[in-house]
mmCIF file of C-alpha atoms in Angstrom:
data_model
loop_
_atom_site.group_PDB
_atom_site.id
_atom_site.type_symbol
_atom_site.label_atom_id
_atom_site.label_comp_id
_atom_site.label_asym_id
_atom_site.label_seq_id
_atom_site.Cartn_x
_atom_site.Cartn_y
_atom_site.Cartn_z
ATOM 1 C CA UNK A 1 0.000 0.000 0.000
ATOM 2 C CA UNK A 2 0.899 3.796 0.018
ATOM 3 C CA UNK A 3 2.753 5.531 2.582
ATOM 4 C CA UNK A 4 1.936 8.487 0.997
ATOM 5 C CA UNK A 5 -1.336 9.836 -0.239
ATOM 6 C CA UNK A 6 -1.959 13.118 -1.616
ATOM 7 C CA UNK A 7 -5.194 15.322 -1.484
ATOM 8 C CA UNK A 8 -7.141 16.374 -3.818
ATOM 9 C CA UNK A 9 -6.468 14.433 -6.664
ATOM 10 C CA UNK A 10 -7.216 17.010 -8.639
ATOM 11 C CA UNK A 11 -6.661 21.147 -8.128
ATOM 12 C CA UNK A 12 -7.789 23.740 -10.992
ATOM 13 C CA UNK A 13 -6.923 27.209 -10.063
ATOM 14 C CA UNK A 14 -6.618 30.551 -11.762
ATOM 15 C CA UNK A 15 -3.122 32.022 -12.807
ATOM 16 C CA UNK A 16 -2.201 34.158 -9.955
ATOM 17 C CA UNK A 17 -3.847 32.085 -7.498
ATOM 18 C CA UNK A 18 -2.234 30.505 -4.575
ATOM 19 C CA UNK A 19 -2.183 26.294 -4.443
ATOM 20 C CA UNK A 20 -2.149 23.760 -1.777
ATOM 21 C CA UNK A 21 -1.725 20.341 -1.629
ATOM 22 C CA UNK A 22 -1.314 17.705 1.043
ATOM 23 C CA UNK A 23 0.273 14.543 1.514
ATOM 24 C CA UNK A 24 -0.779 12.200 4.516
ATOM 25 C CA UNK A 25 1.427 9.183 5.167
ATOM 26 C CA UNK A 26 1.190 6.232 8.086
ATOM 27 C CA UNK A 27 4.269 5.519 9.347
ATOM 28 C CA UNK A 28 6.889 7.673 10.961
ATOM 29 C CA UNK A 29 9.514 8.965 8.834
ATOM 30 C CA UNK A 30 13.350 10.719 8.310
ATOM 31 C CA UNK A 31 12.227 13.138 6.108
ATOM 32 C CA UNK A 32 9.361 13.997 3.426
ATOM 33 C CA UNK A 33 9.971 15.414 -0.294
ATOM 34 C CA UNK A 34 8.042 17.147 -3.878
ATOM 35 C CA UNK A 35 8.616 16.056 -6.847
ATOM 36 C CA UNK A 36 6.899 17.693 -9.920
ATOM 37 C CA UNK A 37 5.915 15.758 -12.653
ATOM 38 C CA UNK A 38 5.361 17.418 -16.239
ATOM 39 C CA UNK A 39 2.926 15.437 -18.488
ATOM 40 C CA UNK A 40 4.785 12.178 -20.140
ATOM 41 C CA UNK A 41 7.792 12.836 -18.213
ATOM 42 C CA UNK A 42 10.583 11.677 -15.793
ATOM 43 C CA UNK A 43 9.859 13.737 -11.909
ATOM 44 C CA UNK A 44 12.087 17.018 -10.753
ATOM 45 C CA UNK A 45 12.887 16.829 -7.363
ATOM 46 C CA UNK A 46 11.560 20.764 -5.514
ATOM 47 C CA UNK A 47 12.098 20.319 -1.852
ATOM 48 C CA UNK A 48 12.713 18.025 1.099
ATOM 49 C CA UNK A 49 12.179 18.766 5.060
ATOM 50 C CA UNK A 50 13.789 16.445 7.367
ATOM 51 C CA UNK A 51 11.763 15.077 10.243
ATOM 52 C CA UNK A 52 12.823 17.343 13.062
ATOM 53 C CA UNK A 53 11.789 20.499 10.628
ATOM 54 C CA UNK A 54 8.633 22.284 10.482
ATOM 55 C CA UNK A 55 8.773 24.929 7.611
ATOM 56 C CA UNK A 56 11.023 25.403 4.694
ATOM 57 C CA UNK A 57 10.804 27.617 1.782
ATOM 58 C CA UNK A 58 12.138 27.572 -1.577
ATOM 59 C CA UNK A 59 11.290 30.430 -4.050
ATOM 60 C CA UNK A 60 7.536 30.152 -4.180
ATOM 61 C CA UNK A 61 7.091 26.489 -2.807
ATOM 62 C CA UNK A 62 6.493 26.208 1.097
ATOM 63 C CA UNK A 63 6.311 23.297 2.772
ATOM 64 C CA UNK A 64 5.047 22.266 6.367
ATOM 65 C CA UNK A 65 5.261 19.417 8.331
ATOM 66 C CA UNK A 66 3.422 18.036 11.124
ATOM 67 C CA UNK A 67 4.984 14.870 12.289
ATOM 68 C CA UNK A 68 2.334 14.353 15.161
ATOM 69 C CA UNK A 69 -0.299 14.242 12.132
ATOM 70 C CA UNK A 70 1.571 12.432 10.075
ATOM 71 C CA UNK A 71 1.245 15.040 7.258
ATOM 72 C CA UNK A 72 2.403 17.354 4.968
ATOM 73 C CA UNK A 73 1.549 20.618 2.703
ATOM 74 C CA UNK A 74 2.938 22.134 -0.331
ATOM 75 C CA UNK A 75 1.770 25.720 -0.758
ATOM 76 C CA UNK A 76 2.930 27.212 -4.046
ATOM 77 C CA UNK A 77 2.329 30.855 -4.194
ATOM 78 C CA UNK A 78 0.985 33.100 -7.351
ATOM 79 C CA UNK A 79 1.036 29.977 -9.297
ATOM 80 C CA UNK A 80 1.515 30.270 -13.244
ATOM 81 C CA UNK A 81 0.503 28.330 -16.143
ATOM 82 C CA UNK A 82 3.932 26.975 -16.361
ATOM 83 C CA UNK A 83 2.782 25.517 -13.027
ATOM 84 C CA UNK A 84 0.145 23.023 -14.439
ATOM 85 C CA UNK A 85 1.679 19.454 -13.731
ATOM 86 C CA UNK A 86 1.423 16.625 -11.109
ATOM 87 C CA UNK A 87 2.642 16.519 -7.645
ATOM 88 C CA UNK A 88 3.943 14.056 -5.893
ATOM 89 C CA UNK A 89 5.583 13.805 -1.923
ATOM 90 C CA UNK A 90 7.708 11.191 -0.800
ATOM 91 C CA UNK A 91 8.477 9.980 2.235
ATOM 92 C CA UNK A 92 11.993 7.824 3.436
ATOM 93 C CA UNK A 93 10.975 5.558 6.522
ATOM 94 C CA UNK A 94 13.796 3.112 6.177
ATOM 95 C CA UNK A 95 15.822 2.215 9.620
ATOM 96 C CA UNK A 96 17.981 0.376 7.265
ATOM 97 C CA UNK A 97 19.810 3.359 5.995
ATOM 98 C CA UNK A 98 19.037 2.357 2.405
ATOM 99 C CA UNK A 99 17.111 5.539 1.217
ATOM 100 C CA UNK A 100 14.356 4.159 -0.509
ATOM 101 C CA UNK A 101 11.402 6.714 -1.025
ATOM 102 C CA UNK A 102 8.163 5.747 -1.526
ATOM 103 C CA UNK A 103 5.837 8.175 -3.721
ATOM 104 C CA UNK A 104 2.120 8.827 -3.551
ATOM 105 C CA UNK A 105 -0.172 8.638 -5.938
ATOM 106 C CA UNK A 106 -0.078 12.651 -6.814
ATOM 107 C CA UNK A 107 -1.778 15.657 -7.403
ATOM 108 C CA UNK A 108 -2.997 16.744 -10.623
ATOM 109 C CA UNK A 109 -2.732 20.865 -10.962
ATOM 110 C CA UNK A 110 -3.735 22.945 -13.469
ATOM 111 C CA UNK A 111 -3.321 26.495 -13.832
ATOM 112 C CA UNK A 112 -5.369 28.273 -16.170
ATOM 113 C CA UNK A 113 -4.214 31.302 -17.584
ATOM 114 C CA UNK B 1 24.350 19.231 -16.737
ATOM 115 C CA UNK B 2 23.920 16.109 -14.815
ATOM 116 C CA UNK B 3 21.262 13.449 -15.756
ATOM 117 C CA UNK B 4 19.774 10.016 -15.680
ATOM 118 C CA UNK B 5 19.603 9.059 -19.401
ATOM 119 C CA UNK B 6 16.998 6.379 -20.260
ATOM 120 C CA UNK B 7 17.639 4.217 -23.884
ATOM 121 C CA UNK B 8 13.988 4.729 -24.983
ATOM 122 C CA UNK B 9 11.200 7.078 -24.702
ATOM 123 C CA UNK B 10 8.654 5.111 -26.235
ATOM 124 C CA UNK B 11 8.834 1.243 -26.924
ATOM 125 C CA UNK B 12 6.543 -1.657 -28.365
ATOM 126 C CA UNK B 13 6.760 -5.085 -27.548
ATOM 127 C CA UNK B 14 4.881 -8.292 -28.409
ATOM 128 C CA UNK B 15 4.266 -10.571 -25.750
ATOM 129 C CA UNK B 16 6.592 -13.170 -24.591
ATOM 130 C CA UNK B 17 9.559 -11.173 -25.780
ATOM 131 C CA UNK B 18 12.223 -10.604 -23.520
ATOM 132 C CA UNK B 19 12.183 -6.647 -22.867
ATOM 133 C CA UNK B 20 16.021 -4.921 -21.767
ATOM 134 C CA UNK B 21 15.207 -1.089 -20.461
ATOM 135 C CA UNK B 22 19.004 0.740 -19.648
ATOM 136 C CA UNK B 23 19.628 3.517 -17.518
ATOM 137 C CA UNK B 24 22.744 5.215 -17.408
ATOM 138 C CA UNK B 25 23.710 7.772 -14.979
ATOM 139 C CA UNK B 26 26.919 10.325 -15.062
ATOM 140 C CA UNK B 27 26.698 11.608 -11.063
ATOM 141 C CA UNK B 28 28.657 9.015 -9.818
ATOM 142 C CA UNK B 29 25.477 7.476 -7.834
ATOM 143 C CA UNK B 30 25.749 5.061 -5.257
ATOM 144 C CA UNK B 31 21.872 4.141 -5.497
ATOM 145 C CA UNK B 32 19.298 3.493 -8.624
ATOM 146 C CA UNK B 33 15.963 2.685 -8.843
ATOM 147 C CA UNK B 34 13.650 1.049 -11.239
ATOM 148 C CA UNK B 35 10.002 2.777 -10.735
ATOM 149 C CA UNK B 36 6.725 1.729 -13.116
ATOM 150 C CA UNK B 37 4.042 4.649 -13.085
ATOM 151 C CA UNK B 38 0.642 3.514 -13.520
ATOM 152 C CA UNK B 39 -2.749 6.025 -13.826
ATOM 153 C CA UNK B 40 -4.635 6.205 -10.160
ATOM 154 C CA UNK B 41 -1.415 3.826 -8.454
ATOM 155 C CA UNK B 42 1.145 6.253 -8.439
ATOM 156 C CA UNK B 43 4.955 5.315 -8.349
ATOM 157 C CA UNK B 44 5.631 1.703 -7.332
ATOM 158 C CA UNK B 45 9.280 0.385 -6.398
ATOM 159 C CA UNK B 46 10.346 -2.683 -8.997
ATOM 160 C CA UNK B 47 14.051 -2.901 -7.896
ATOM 161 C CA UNK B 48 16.788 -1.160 -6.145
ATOM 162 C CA UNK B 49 20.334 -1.271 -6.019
ATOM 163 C CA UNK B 50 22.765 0.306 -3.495
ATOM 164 C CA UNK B 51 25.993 -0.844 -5.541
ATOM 165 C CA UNK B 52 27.753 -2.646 -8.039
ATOM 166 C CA UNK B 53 26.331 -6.212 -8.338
ATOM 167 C CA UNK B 54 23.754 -5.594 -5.669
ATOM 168 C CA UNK B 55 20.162 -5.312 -5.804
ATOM 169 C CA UNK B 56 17.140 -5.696 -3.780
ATOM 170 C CA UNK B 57 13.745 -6.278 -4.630
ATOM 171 C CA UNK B 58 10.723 -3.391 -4.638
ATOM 172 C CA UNK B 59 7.171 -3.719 -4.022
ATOM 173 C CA UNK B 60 6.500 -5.205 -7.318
ATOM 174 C CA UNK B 61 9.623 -7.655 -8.355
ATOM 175 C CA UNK B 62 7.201 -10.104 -10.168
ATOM 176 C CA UNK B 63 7.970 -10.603 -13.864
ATOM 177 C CA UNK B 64 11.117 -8.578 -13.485
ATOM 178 C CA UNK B 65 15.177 -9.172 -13.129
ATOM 179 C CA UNK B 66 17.463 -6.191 -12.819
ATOM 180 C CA UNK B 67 21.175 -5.935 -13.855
ATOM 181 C CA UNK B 68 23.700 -3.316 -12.245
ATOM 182 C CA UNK B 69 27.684 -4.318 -13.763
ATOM 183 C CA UNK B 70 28.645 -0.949 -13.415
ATOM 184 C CA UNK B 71 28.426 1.682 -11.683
ATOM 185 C CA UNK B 72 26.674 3.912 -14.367
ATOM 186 C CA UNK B 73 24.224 1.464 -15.508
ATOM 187 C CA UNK B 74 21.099 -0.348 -13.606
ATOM 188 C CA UNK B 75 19.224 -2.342 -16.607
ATOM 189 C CA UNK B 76 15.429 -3.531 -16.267
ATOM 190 C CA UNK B 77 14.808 -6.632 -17.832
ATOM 191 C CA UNK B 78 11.115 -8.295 -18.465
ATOM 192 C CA UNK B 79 11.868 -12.029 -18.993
ATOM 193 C CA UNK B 80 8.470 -12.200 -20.890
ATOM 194 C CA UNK B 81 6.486 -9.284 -21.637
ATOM 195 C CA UNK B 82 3.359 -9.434 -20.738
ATOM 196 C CA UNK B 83 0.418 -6.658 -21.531
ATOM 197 C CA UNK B 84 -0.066 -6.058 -17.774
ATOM 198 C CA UNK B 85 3.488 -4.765 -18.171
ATOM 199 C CA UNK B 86 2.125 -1.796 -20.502
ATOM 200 C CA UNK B 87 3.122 1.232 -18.321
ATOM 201 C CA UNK B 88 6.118 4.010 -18.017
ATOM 202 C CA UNK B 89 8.786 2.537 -16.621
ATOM 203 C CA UNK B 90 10.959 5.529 -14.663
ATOM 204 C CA UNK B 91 14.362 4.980 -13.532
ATOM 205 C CA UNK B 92 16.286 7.003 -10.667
ATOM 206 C CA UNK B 93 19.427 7.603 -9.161
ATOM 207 C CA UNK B 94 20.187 9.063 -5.596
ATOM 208 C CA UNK B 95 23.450 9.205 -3.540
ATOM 209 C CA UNK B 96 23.963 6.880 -0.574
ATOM 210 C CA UNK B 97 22.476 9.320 1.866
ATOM 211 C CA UNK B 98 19.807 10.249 -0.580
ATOM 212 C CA UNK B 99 18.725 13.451 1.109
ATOM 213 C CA UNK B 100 19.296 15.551 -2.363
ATOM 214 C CA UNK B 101 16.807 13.171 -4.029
ATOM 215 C CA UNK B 102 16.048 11.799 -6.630
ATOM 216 C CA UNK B 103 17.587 12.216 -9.679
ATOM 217 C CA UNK B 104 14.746 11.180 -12.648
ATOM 218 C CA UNK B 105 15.592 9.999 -16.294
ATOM 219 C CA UNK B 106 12.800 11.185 -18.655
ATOM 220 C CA UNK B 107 10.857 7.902 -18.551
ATOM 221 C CA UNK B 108 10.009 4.746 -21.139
ATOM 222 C CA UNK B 109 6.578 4.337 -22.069
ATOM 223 C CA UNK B 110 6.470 0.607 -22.998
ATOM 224 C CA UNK B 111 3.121 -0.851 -25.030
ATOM 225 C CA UNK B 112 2.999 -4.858 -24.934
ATOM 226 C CA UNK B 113 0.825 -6.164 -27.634
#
């Protein structure tokens, strides 16, 4: 099954327009990432928090975590069209040191211009 | 520019062929990954290696052999292709502690007729 889930599956918004999506996940982790995916292609890595860290900011992506709700937001702000893809979080939980993310299912955003 | 090359963007296979995807990467990664991206399932772990000659199996292993001689190189192999093995197959390469991320190639979309 998937450790992570993101919500909504789906997110039109209007150029300009701030977006938000969230990823839920079930077990505890060492840290949480983004990935954006363009349409037919390979994912681009945006941002990771580590467990012990709450907020972090890159450009216009910010992402929170709440490790006591097991969950996590991507807020990216005065989106543009160039925007419009899918997003995905993943989350490392190995104790084995081995680094092996597992990815949600994603978030389909589209920015409309 | 650094990057996770995959042979083929688009491939068609007839079943019961035996199906070789190659990844090559240039970073000098310790770690790839073998990913297959369905609609509504998300990204789903086929194999993983950590080094030269060593590989562990994913979530989904069935119907699939990996191949990692060199450093650079992690190949996918599908013993017999099968038309439940239609998808986009994405490969990945991280470093050993993997907090940078994922590094993505641009993805195979395989068809098995």
């Amino acid at each position: 099954s998937q450790q992570g889930e993101e919500d909504p599956q789906a997110l039109s918004i209007q150029e300009g327009e701030n977006a938000t999506m969230n990823c839920s996940y079930k077990t505890s982790i060492n840290n949480l990432q983004w990935y954006r995916q363009n349409s037919g292609r390979g994912l681009v890595h945006l941002i990771l928090i580590r467990s012990n860290e709450r907020e972090k900011h890159s450009g216009r992506l910010r992402v929170t975590l709440d490790t006591s709700k097991k969950s996590s937001s991507l807020l990216i702000t005065a989106s543009r069209a160039a925007d419009t893809a899918s997003y995905f979080c993943a989350t490392d939980a190995s104790s084995s040191g081995t680094y092996k993310y597992i990815f949600g299912t994603g978030t389909r955003l589209k920015v409309l211009a | 520019d650094v990057k996770v090359t995959q042979s083929s963007r688009y491939l068609v296979k007839r079943t019961g062929e035996k199906v070789f995807l190659e990844c090559v990467q240039d970073m000098d990664h310790e770690n790839m990954f073998w990913y297959r991206q369905d609609p509504g399932l998300g990204l789903r772990l086929i194999y993983f290696s950590y080094d030269v000659k060593m590989k562990e199996k994913g979530d989904i292993p069935e119907g699939y052999s990996v191949s990692r001689e060199k450093k650079e190189r992690f190949s996918l192999i599908l013993e017999s292709a099968s038309t439940n093995q239609t998808s986009m197959y994405l490969c990945a390469s991280s470093t050993t502690q993997g907090a940078r991320g994922y590094t993505f190639g641009s993805g195979t979309r395989l068809t098995v007729v």
